Amino acid sequence: MRDLSAYSVDHGIEIASPNMLGASVKRVEDPRLIGGHGRYVTDVERPGMLHATFVRSPEAHALIRAVDTTAARELPGVVAVFTGEDLREATSAIRADAGYPTWQTSARPILAVDRVRFVGEPMAMVVAVDRYVAEDAASLVMLDLESLPPIMTVDQGLAPDVEPFHDGWETGCYVTRSKESGDVDGLFAQADHTLKLRMTTQRYAAVPMEGRAVVAELDPHDEVLTIWDSTQVPHLARTGISQHLGHPEHRVRIIAPDVGGGFGLKCMVFPEEIAIPFAARALRRPVKWVEDRVENLTASAHARDARDDLEIAFNDDGELLALKAHVVIDSGAYSVWPYTASMELGTAVNQMPGPYRFRAYRGEGAAVATNKTPHGPFRGVSRVAATFALERVVDEVARFLDMDPIELRKRNLIRSDEFPWESPGGYVFDSGSYIESLEKLAEMSDVAELRRRQRDLREQGRYIGIGVSCFNEQTAHSFAEYAERGTPVVVGYDKAHVRMDADGKVTVFVDTHAQGQGHETSYAQLVAAQLSIPFEDVRVSFGDTETAPAGMGTFASRSMAMGGGSIQLATRDLKAKLVRLAAHMLEASPEDVELREGMFFPAGAPARSVSVREIARMVHLQSNKLPPGEDPLLETSYSYRGDPGTGTFPNCAQLVVVDVDPDTGKVTLLDYFVVEDCGPVINPMLVEGQIHGGVAQGIGGALFEHSLYDEESGQPLATTFLDYLMPGATDVPDIRLEHLYTPSPWTPGGVKGAAEAGTTGSPAAIANAVADALRGFGDVLVDELPLTPERVYAHILAARAAQATPATPDPR
Amino acid sequence: MREIEITVNGERRREAVEDRRLLLDFIREDLCLTGTHAGCEHGACGACTVLLDGQAVRSCLMFAAQADGSELTTIEGVGSYPDRLHPVQEGFWEEHGLQCGYCTPGMIMASIDLLAENPSPSDEEIRERLAGNICRCTGYVNIVRAVHHAAAAGREDQS
């Protein structure tokens, strides 16, 4: 059992300028970005720089007989061509192992050796004077491959007689899992009804507009390898690259400048991030590689790809009793570093009971290896698919009981006075407003009026659907999550360093990088609020391992709780010193010193005062005046860990109105409503931007995006933006958004993660809306994403032919 | 190689380019104007949008040689902080119309092109015109607001 006695943690933070919090301060990042002066890795130029391109496997599964680089090497302008054999000794294959007893390991060479396991796997690296020449030469590399039959479905991978996918494998799975809590079988036996449904979420991808990019340069003065890397996790990248390249960490410097979107894709370490520094070190010249879009769509990482079999036990009155989940993830060809191929499965099994008061739960499943691009994190890891699956099932229960889906949810959601709630999935929910959010959603969308409109339009031959989803989700994971998975890196803290210079201005050094979230702005607000100095007097620095404290970086909506938490606590400690020094200068006791608008003064005597700047000047320039025991230092560091519990759990509810075209199956979104509760908000404008963008990515997943493969040949079919359909401005409606502000009892300032809620809930809401619209045609079970016109039209045809099988619970 | 003459952000230049050199690479690598970004290099995402003789074009779908004799405007020629921001740039800043900033220069160029044709666009007209520019961060909600903001500023300037 966890010790939750410290349910409420007082961090001793006092806010001197409350107007800095909850304020939509304009972003300090923007002037450079709107002027075209952003600095992305692709903009980095170094003297004598060479350009690399990769030769990638054209086959899903094959033995490598030979890689002939002769012709490529002879092309003028080519400096080097490396193959897997060239890197075999100098680098180590990537192994990302989880600690589960059922784990089976995969070794991923930096460039393929002996065998290729997916289309797009890097086989050779060409380095030349420019990219045009490099690509010319890449087309001259001759590959001699012996094709092998690929594993292209999870069912093939689960077959008992499957060939070992990696050396020494006994099954086709990286890992299997099972956990159980409460009397599952007993509750299923007593329930009035049970319902079993399969829900499938397709494989799709993060697709940031800037792909991956690496520039590496070895400094001959000190053998420091500087690597400009488009990454969310500079220090993790440093560790990963150092480890696999055999170059010590203190001689590896990662610079992540402006990063053009990440969404989870860039929190892993990929083979290319090791191959490019390898080439720079071997050739002693700077080398640049910029991923193109085809590589990004086929050879970086994919995500989701979950098949969820859910079975739910419930009573006539709508009480949900118990849940069984069997989750199968298509994890692709290799385990990704450092999250491992256990990530999607592990969190899905934990997450599945969602925000409901299930009394018992059994979760199990498998992560299956296939000859596809490796599976990695993408905004809303496991929660997107799990929420889609559970919320669809809950809607089908409501339909069977002929209950309003909002009412059914409200009856079963955890109440706000029941926290902390220990979920049967293993999580501890810190706080939340599950029912209140849903009520607010019903009110803001005027759902009763929407239903009336729906009926009117139905009479005019239009098929309108209204869909709801509600969920909570783990963000800012504490140690517990990764310790359970036994991953190579156990995430659960982050660090900040705060420095005040002689002019009273502050620089914050932090590792939680930003890829669009606006941390340079929101973090500065946190500091200005406590120190009561102008916002402009705070500068936020991240993205360079030479200056930022070593931390875990940005993913899993952890930056405001973890990075922001450590900033708040380091600032608290800096302020404590300023207060002591102010007291000394004012000849008052520290308890009696107050701070307002950058001035310290004795309580009740504002006429005598000393400014933050005067104290800073004394500390740095006249330290002879410091009282005994105080050193001439205005710098503090803090490492915040998210204990107790298993992270912070924001919650959210979404309602969407869709229009289904009966002649084409096209789904149009008419209205979109969101109520989100991520605790107190530092900068509402930024949080709203995160929700808007998150919803748009969910719309993409619900309706368009699909990293589809030909199952016979193993060829990827969505390799450009002509086949991989990204949502555009005409696909995303205006999004109406309201907030609730339930604080986490544990984090500094009560903040929770905000970045993933939009994405997590939108496929579920859209699928429920489409299912609602399709009810006009008869019995249709919406059970698979994306809801392309083709799939929706097939549902319409099936319903019209009265062939669809309704979701009928077993009789009791 | 061939020689081309091109006016870049108001400055006349004579440059030698390889026949196959993309206008995008010419802008980024030869002119060192790195505000124009490569998003897909197959004309689908709009990140590389620039103005050629006042019209929005995708610089990844053209050769530099095809721009011979033209007037090229990139994001760097539009305006800059602190005192020369274009109303469209102001709009994107005010309305939080950008997050990672990678698609933003192309989005701003497309928006300038839109407002030149239609100074008071509706929501639908903005969405239709920008549908060829992909943004992965914002969900377009604030981009639409940013264009409205710029349009309103443009109307104010004229009155």
Coordinates of C-alpha atoms in Angstrom, one line a residue, chain A residues 259-741:
Chain A
V259 CA 12.4 22.4 -32.2
G260 CA 9.6 22.3 -34.8
G261 CA 7.1 20.2 -32.9
G262 CA 7.7 16.9 -31.1
F263 CA 4.5 15.3 -29.7
G264 CA 6.5 12.4 -28.3
L265 CA 8.4 11.5 -31.5
K266 CA 11.5 13.3 -30.4
C267 CA 11.7 12.0 -26.9
M268 CA 13.3 8.8 -28.1
V269 CA 16.9 8.2 -29.2
F270 CA 17.0 6.9 -32.8
P271 CA 19.8 5.1 -34.7
E272 CA 20.3 8.2 -36.9
E273 CA 21.2 10.3 -33.8
I274 CA 24.1 7.9 -33.2
A275 CA 25.1 7.4 -36.8
I276 CA 25.6 11.1 -37.6
P277 CA 27.9 11.8 -34.6
F278 CA 29.7 8.5 -35.5
A279 CA 30.4 9.9 -39.0
A280 CA 31.5 13.3 -37.6
R281 CA 33.9 11.6 -35.3
A282 CA 35.2 9.2 -37.9
L283 CA 35.6 11.9 -40.6
R284 CA 36.6 14.7 -38.2
R285 CA 34.2 17.0 -40.1
P286 CA 30.8 18.4 -39.2
V287 CA 28.0 16.2 -40.6
K288 CA 24.3 17.2 -41.1
W289 CA 21.3 15.0 -41.6
V290 CA 17.8 16.3 -42.0
E291 CA 15.0 13.8 -42.2
D292 CA 12.7 14.2 -45.2
R293 CA 9.0 13.6 -45.0
V294 CA 9.1 10.1 -46.5
E295 CA 11.6 9.0 -43.9
N296 CA 9.5 10.7 -41.2
L297 CA 6.4 8.8 -42.2
T298 CA 8.0 5.5 -42.7
A299 CA 11.3 5.3 -40.7
S300 CA 11.0 7.3 -37.5
A301 CA 8.3 5.8 -35.3
H302 CA 4.6 5.0 -35.4
A303 CA 2.1 4.9 -32.6
R304 CA -1.3 3.7 -31.2
D305 CA -2.1 0.5 -33.1
A306 CA -4.1 -1.1 -30.3
R307 CA -6.7 -3.9 -30.4
D308 CA -8.7 -3.8 -27.2
D309 CA -11.1 -6.5 -26.2
L310 CA -13.2 -5.1 -23.4
E311 CA -15.8 -6.9 -21.3
I312 CA -17.9 -5.0 -19.0
A313 CA -20.3 -6.1 -16.2
F314 CA -23.2 -3.8 -15.3
N315 CA -26.6 -3.7 -13.7
D316 CA -30.0 -2.6 -15.0
D317 CA -29.8 0.7 -13.1
G318 CA -26.7 1.6 -15.1
E319 CA -24.1 0.8 -12.4
L320 CA -20.8 -0.3 -13.9
L321 CA -19.4 -3.1 -11.8
A322 CA -16.3 -4.6 -13.3
L323 CA -14.1 -4.5 -16.3
K324 CA -11.9 -7.0 -18.2
A325 CA -9.5 -5.8 -20.8
H326 CA -7.3 -7.7 -23.2
V327 CA -5.0 -5.3 -25.0
V328 CA -2.8 -6.2 -28.0
I329 CA -0.3 -3.7 -29.3
D330 CA 1.4 -3.9 -32.7
S331 CA 4.8 -2.8 -31.4
G332 CA 6.7 -3.0 -34.7
A333 CA 10.2 -4.3 -35.3
Y334 CA 12.3 -3.0 -32.4
S335 CA 12.0 -1.8 -28.8
V336 CA 12.6 2.0 -28.6
W337 CA 15.0 3.6 -26.2
P338 CA 14.4 4.4 -23.4
Y339 CA 10.7 3.7 -23.1
T340 CA 10.8 0.2 -24.5
A341 CA 8.2 -1.8 -26.4
S342 CA 6.3 -2.2 -23.1
M343 CA 5.2 1.4 -23.0
E344 CA 1.8 1.4 -24.9
L345 CA 0.8 -2.0 -23.4
G346 CA 1.9 -1.1 -19.9
T347 CA 0.1 2.1 -19.6
A348 CA -3.0 0.8 -21.5
V349 CA -3.4 -2.0 -19.0
N350 CA -3.1 0.5 -16.1
Q351 CA -5.3 3.2 -17.7
M352 CA -8.2 1.1 -18.9
P353 CA -10.6 1.5 -16.0
G354 CA -10.6 5.2 -16.6
P355 CA -12.4 7.7 -14.4
Y356 CA -15.2 5.2 -13.4
R357 CA -15.8 3.5 -10.0
F358 CA -15.2 0.0 -11.2
R359 CA -15.0 -2.4 -8.2
A360 CA -12.9 -4.9 -9.9
Y361 CA -10.6 -5.1 -12.9
R362 CA -8.6 -7.6 -14.9
G363 CA -6.2 -6.2 -17.5
E364 CA -3.9 -8.3 -19.6
G365 CA -2.3 -8.2 -23.0
A366 CA 0.7 -8.5 -25.3
A367 CA 3.1 -6.3 -27.2
V368 CA 3.6 -8.1 -30.5
A369 CA 6.6 -7.7 -32.8
T370 CA 5.8 -7.1 -36.5
N371 CA 7.9 -6.1 -39.6
K372 CA 6.7 -2.5 -39.3
T373 CA 8.3 0.7 -38.1
P374 CA 8.9 0.6 -34.4
H375 CA 6.2 1.8 -32.1
G376 CA 7.0 4.8 -30.0
P377 CA 5.4 7.5 -27.9
F378 CA 2.9 10.0 -29.4
R379 CA 0.8 12.5 -27.4
G380 CA -1.7 10.6 -25.4
V381 CA 0.3 7.4 -25.2
S382 CA -2.1 4.5 -24.6
R383 CA -4.9 6.8 -23.4
V384 CA -6.1 7.7 -26.8
A385 CA -6.8 4.1 -27.7
A386 CA -7.9 3.2 -24.2
T387 CA -10.3 6.1 -24.0
F388 CA -11.7 5.3 -27.4
A389 CA -12.3 1.7 -26.4
L390 CA -13.8 2.3 -23.0
E391 CA -15.9 5.3 -24.0
R392 CA -17.3 3.4 -27.0
V393 CA -18.2 0.5 -24.7
V394 CA -19.8 2.9 -22.1
D395 CA -21.9 4.4 -24.9
E396 CA -23.0 0.9 -26.0
V397 CA -24.0 0.1 -22.5
A398 CA -26.1 3.3 -22.4
R399 CA -27.6 2.4 -25.7
F400 CA -28.5 -1.1 -24.4
L401 CA -30.1 0.3 -21.3
D402 CA -31.7 3.1 -23.2
M403 CA -30.1 5.6 -20.9
D404 CA -28.7 9.0 -21.7
P405 CA -25.0 8.5 -22.1
I406 CA -24.2 11.6 -20.0
E407 CA -26.5 10.3 -17.2
L408 CA -24.9 6.9 -17.3
R409 CA -21.4 8.4 -16.9
K410 CA -22.4 10.7 -14.1
R411 CA -23.8 7.8 -12.2
N412 CA -20.4 6.0 -12.4
L413 CA -17.8 8.7 -12.3
I414 CA -15.6 9.1 -9.2
R415 CA -17.0 11.9 -7.1
S416 CA -14.8 14.9 -6.2
D417 CA -15.0 14.0 -2.5
E418 CA -13.5 10.5 -3.1
F419 CA -9.9 11.5 -3.8
P420 CA -7.3 10.2 -3.5
W421 CA -8.8 7.3 -5.4
E422 CA -6.8 4.1 -5.8
S423 CA -7.8 2.8 -9.2
P424 CA -7.9 -1.0 -9.7
G425 CA -5.6 -0.3 -12.7
G426 CA -2.9 0.7 -10.1
Y427 CA -3.0 4.4 -10.4
V428 CA -3.7 6.9 -7.6
F429 CA -5.9 9.7 -8.8
D430 CA -4.9 12.8 -6.9
S431 CA -8.0 15.0 -7.4
G432 CA -10.5 15.8 -10.1
S433 CA -13.8 17.2 -11.2
Y434 CA -15.1 14.4 -13.3
I435 CA -18.9 14.9 -12.7
E436 CA -18.6 18.7 -12.6
S437 CA -16.8 18.7 -15.9
L438 CA -19.5 16.7 -17.6
E439 CA -22.2 18.9 -16.1
K440 CA -20.4 22.0 -17.4
L441 CA -20.0 20.4 -20.8
A442 CA -23.8 19.6 -21.0
E443 CA -24.5 23.2 -20.0
M444 CA -22.1 25.0 -22.3
S445 CA -23.1 22.9 -25.3
D446 CA -26.8 23.1 -24.4
V447 CA -27.0 19.4 -25.2
A448 CA -30.8 19.3 -24.8
E449 CA -31.1 22.0 -27.6
L450 CA -28.6 20.0 -29.7
R451 CA -30.8 16.9 -29.4
R452 CA -33.8 18.9 -30.5
R453 CA -31.8 20.2 -33.5
Q454 CA -30.7 16.7 -34.3
R455 CA -34.3 15.5 -34.4
D456 CA -35.4 18.4 -36.6
L457 CA -32.5 17.8 -39.1
R458 CA -33.2 14.1 -39.2
E459 CA -36.6 14.9 -40.6
Q460 CA -34.8 16.9 -43.3
G461 CA -32.8 13.8 -44.2
R462 CA -29.6 14.8 -42.3
Y463 CA -27.7 12.4 -40.1
I464 CA -26.4 14.4 -37.2
G465 CA -24.6 12.7 -34.3
I466 CA -23.7 13.9 -30.8
G467 CA -20.9 12.2 -29.0
V468 CA -19.4 12.6 -25.6
S469 CA -16.2 11.4 -24.0
C470 CA -14.8 11.9 -20.5
F471 CA -11.6 10.7 -19.1
N472 CA -8.8 11.3 -16.7
E473 CA -5.1 10.6 -17.6
Q474 CA -1.8 10.2 -16.0
T475 CA 0.6 13.1 -16.6
A476 CA 3.9 14.1 -14.9
H477 CA 4.4 10.5 -14.0
S478 CA 6.2 9.9 -10.8
F479 CA 8.8 7.2 -10.3
A480 CA 6.2 4.5 -9.7
E481 CA 5.2 4.2 -13.4
Y482 CA 8.6 3.6 -14.8
A483 CA 9.8 1.6 -11.9
E484 CA 6.9 -0.8 -12.5
R485 CA 7.9 -1.1 -16.1
G486 CA 11.6 -1.5 -15.2
T487 CA 12.7 0.8 -18.1
P488 CA 16.4 1.7 -18.7
V489 CA 15.6 5.2 -17.5
V490 CA 13.3 5.7 -14.5
V491 CA 11.6 9.1 -15.0
G492 CA 10.2 10.9 -12.0
Y493 CA 12.0 14.1 -11.2
D494 CA 13.3 17.2 -12.9
K495 CA 15.6 20.0 -12.0
A496 CA 16.0 23.8 -12.2
H497 CA 18.7 26.3 -11.5
V498 CA 17.8 29.9 -10.8
R499 CA 20.4 32.7 -10.9
M500 CA 20.0 36.4 -10.1
D501 CA 22.6 38.6 -11.5
A502 CA 24.0 41.9 -10.1
D503 CA 21.2 43.9 -11.9
G504 CA 18.5 41.9 -10.2
K505 CA 17.5 40.1 -13.3
V506 CA 17.0 36.4 -13.3
T507 CA 18.0 33.5 -15.6
V508 CA 16.2 30.2 -15.2
F509 CA 18.1 27.1 -16.4
V510 CA 15.9 24.0 -16.8
D511 CA 15.9 20.8 -18.8
T512 CA 12.2 20.6 -19.8
H513 CA 12.7 21.9 -23.3
A514 CA 9.8 23.4 -25.3
Q515 CA 8.7 22.4 -28.8
G516 CA 5.9 25.0 -29.1
Q517 CA 4.5 24.9 -25.6
G518 CA 5.8 28.4 -24.7
H519 CA 7.9 27.5 -21.6
E520 CA 10.1 30.6 -22.1
T521 CA 6.9 32.5 -21.2
S522 CA 5.1 30.4 -18.7
Y523 CA 8.2 29.6 -16.7
A524 CA 9.1 33.3 -16.5
Q525 CA 5.6 34.0 -15.1
L526 CA 6.3 31.5 -12.3
V527 CA 9.4 33.3 -11.2
A528 CA 8.1 36.8 -11.6
A529 CA 5.1 35.9 -9.5
Q530 CA 7.2 34.8 -6.5
L531 CA 9.9 37.4 -6.7
S532 CA 7.6 40.2 -7.7
I533 CA 10.0 41.4 -10.4
P534 CA 8.9 42.4 -13.9
F535 CA 8.2 39.5 -16.3
E536 CA 10.8 40.9 -18.7
D537 CA 13.4 40.6 -16.0
V538 CA 13.3 36.8 -16.2
R539 CA 14.9 34.8 -19.0
V540 CA 14.4 31.1 -19.4
S541 CA 17.2 29.0 -20.8
F542 CA 17.0 25.4 -22.0
G543 CA 18.2 23.2 -24.8
D544 CA 21.9 23.0 -24.1
T545 CA 23.4 20.4 -21.9
E546 CA 26.4 22.7 -21.2
T547 CA 24.1 25.0 -19.3
A548 CA 20.9 23.3 -18.4
P549 CA 20.8 21.0 -15.3
A550 CA 20.6 17.3 -16.2
G551 CA 17.0 16.2 -16.3
M552 CA 14.5 14.1 -18.1
G553 CA 13.2 16.6 -20.6
T554 CA 9.7 17.2 -22.0
F555 CA 7.1 14.4 -22.6
A556 CA 4.1 13.0 -20.8
S557 CA 2.8 16.5 -20.0
R558 CA 5.4 16.8 -17.3
S559 CA 7.0 20.2 -17.9
M560 CA 4.8 22.4 -15.8
A561 CA 4.5 20.0 -12.8
M562 CA 8.1 18.7 -12.9
G563 CA 10.2 21.5 -14.6
G564 CA 7.8 24.2 -13.3
G565 CA 7.7 22.6 -9.9
S566 CA 11.5 22.6 -9.6
I567 CA 11.6 26.2 -10.8
Q568 CA 9.0 27.2 -8.2
L569 CA 10.9 25.5 -5.4
A570 CA 14.3 26.9 -6.5
T571 CA 12.8 30.3 -6.7
R572 CA 11.3 29.9 -3.3
D573 CA 14.7 29.1 -1.9
L574 CA 16.3 32.1 -3.7
K575 CA 13.6 34.3 -2.3
A576 CA 14.2 33.0 1.2
K577 CA 17.8 34.3 0.9
L578 CA 16.6 37.6 -0.5
V579 CA 14.3 37.9 2.5
R580 CA 17.1 37.2 4.9
L581 CA 19.3 39.8 3.3
A582 CA 16.5 42.3 3.1
A583 CA 15.9 41.8 6.8
H584 CA 19.5 42.4 7.5
M585 CA 19.5 45.6 5.4
L586 CA 16.3 46.8 7.0
E587 CA 17.3 45.8 10.5
A588 CA 14.1 43.8 10.8
S589 CA 13.5 40.1 11.4
P590 CA 12.9 38.0 8.3
E591 CA 9.3 37.1 9.4
D592 CA 8.4 40.7 9.4
V593 CA 9.7 41.4 5.9
E594 CA 7.1 41.8 3.1
L595 CA 7.7 41.9 -0.7
R596 CA 5.6 44.0 -3.1
E597 CA 6.4 45.1 -6.6
G598 CA 10.1 44.3 -6.3
M599 CA 10.5 46.1 -3.0
F600 CA 11.1 44.6 0.5
F601 CA 9.9 46.5 3.5
P602 CA 9.2 45.8 7.2
A603 CA 5.5 44.9 7.7
G604 CA 3.5 48.1 8.3
A605 CA 6.4 50.4 7.5
P606 CA 6.5 50.7 3.7
A607 CA 8.5 53.9 3.8
R608 CA 11.7 52.0 4.6
S609 CA 12.4 49.7 1.8
V610 CA 15.1 47.9 -0.2
S611 CA 14.6 46.7 -3.7
V612 CA 15.5 43.3 -5.1
R613 CA 18.0 45.0 -7.4
E614 CA 19.8 46.7 -4.4
I615 CA 20.1 43.3 -2.7
A616 CA 21.5 41.7 -5.9
R617 CA 24.0 44.5 -6.3
M618 CA 25.2 44.1 -2.7
V619 CA 25.6 40.3 -3.0
H620 CA 27.5 40.4 -6.3
L621 CA 29.4 43.7 -6.1
Q622 CA 29.7 44.6 -2.4
S623 CA 29.8 41.3 -0.8
N624 CA 31.9 42.8 2.0
K625 CA 28.5 44.1 3.4
L626 CA 27.0 40.6 3.6
P627 CA 26.0 39.5 7.1
P628 CA 28.1 36.7 8.7
G629 CA 27.2 33.3 7.3
E630 CA 25.8 34.5 4.0
D631 CA 27.8 33.7 0.9
P632 CA 28.0 36.0 -2.2
L633 CA 25.8 33.8 -4.2
L634 CA 22.3 34.3 -5.6
E635 CA 21.8 30.9 -7.2
T636 CA 19.6 28.1 -6.2
S637 CA 19.0 24.6 -7.6
Y638 CA 16.1 22.3 -6.9
S639 CA 15.3 18.8 -7.9
Y640 CA 11.5 18.2 -7.6
R641 CA 10.1 14.7 -7.6
G642 CA 6.5 14.1 -8.0
D643 CA 5.8 11.9 -4.9
P644 CA 3.6 10.7 -3.5
G645 CA 1.3 9.0 -5.9
T646 CA 1.6 8.0 -9.6
G647 CA 1.6 11.4 -11.2
T648 CA -1.0 14.1 -11.6
F649 CA -4.4 13.3 -13.2
P650 CA -6.1 16.1 -15.1
N651 CA -9.6 15.3 -16.4
C652 CA -11.5 16.5 -19.4
A653 CA -14.9 16.1 -21.1
Q654 CA -15.6 16.7 -24.8
L655 CA -18.7 16.9 -26.9
V656 CA -18.8 16.9 -30.6
V657 CA -21.5 17.3 -33.2
V658 CA -21.0 15.6 -36.5
D659 CA -22.9 15.5 -39.8
V660 CA -22.6 12.2 -41.7
D661 CA -23.2 12.4 -45.4
P662 CA -25.4 9.4 -46.3
D663 CA -24.3 9.3 -49.9
T664 CA -20.5 9.4 -49.3
G665 CA -19.9 8.5 -45.6
K666 CA -18.0 11.7 -45.2
V667 CA -18.0 13.0 -41.6
T668 CA -18.1 16.8 -41.0
L669 CA -17.5 18.2 -37.6
L670 CA -20.1 20.9 -36.9
D671 CA -19.4 21.9 -33.2
Y672 CA -16.7 21.1 -30.7
F673 CA -16.9 21.7 -26.9
V674 CA -14.3 20.9 -24.4
V675 CA -14.2 21.3 -20.6
E676 CA -10.8 20.6 -19.2
D677 CA -9.4 20.6 -15.7
C678 CA -5.7 20.7 -15.5
G679 CA -5.6 22.4 -12.1
P680 CA -4.6 26.1 -11.7
V681 CA -3.5 27.5 -15.1
I682 CA -0.3 29.7 -15.4
N683 CA -1.1 31.0 -18.9
P684 CA -4.6 30.3 -20.1
M685 CA -3.7 31.3 -23.7
L686 CA -1.0 28.6 -23.8
V687 CA -3.2 25.9 -22.3
E688 CA -6.0 26.7 -24.7
G689 CA -3.5 26.4 -27.6
Q690 CA -2.5 23.0 -26.3
I691 CA -6.1 21.9 -26.2
H692 CA -6.9 23.2 -29.7
G693 CA -3.9 21.5 -31.2
G694 CA -4.5 18.3 -29.2
V695 CA -8.1 18.1 -30.4
A696 CA -6.9 18.6 -34.0
Q697 CA -4.5 15.7 -33.7
G698 CA -7.3 13.6 -32.3
I699 CA -9.5 14.6 -35.3
G700 CA -6.7 13.4 -37.5
G701 CA -6.6 10.1 -35.7
A702 CA -10.4 9.7 -35.7
L703 CA -11.0 10.5 -39.3
F704 CA -7.9 10.6 -41.5
E705 CA -4.5 9.5 -40.4
H706 CA -3.3 5.9 -41.0
S707 CA 0.2 4.5 -41.3
L708 CA -1.2 1.7 -43.5
Y709 CA 0.8 -1.3 -44.8
D710 CA 0.2 -3.8 -47.6
E711 CA -0.1 -6.9 -45.5
E712 CA 1.4 -9.2 -48.1
S713 CA 4.4 -7.3 -49.2
G714 CA 5.0 -5.4 -46.0
Q715 CA 5.2 -2.1 -47.9
P716 CA 4.1 1.1 -46.2
L717 CA 1.3 2.7 -48.2
A718 CA 1.2 6.2 -46.6
T719 CA 4.6 7.6 -47.4
T720 CA 3.8 11.2 -48.4
F721 CA 1.2 13.8 -47.4
L722 CA -0.8 12.7 -50.4
D723 CA -1.5 9.4 -48.7
Y724 CA -1.0 10.2 -45.1
L725 CA -3.8 12.7 -44.6
M726 CA -3.1 15.5 -42.0
P727 CA -6.0 17.5 -40.8
G728 CA -6.1 20.9 -42.5
A729 CA -7.8 24.2 -41.6
T730 CA -11.1 23.1 -43.2
D731 CA -11.2 19.8 -41.2
V732 CA -11.0 21.4 -37.7
P733 CA -14.0 23.4 -36.5
D734 CA -13.8 26.2 -34.0
I735 CA -13.4 24.7 -30.6
R736 CA -15.2 26.1 -27.6
L737 CA -13.4 25.6 -24.4
E738 CA -14.1 26.1 -20.7
H739 CA -11.9 25.3 -17.7
L740 CA -12.2 24.0 -14.2
Y741 CA -9.3 24.4 -11.8

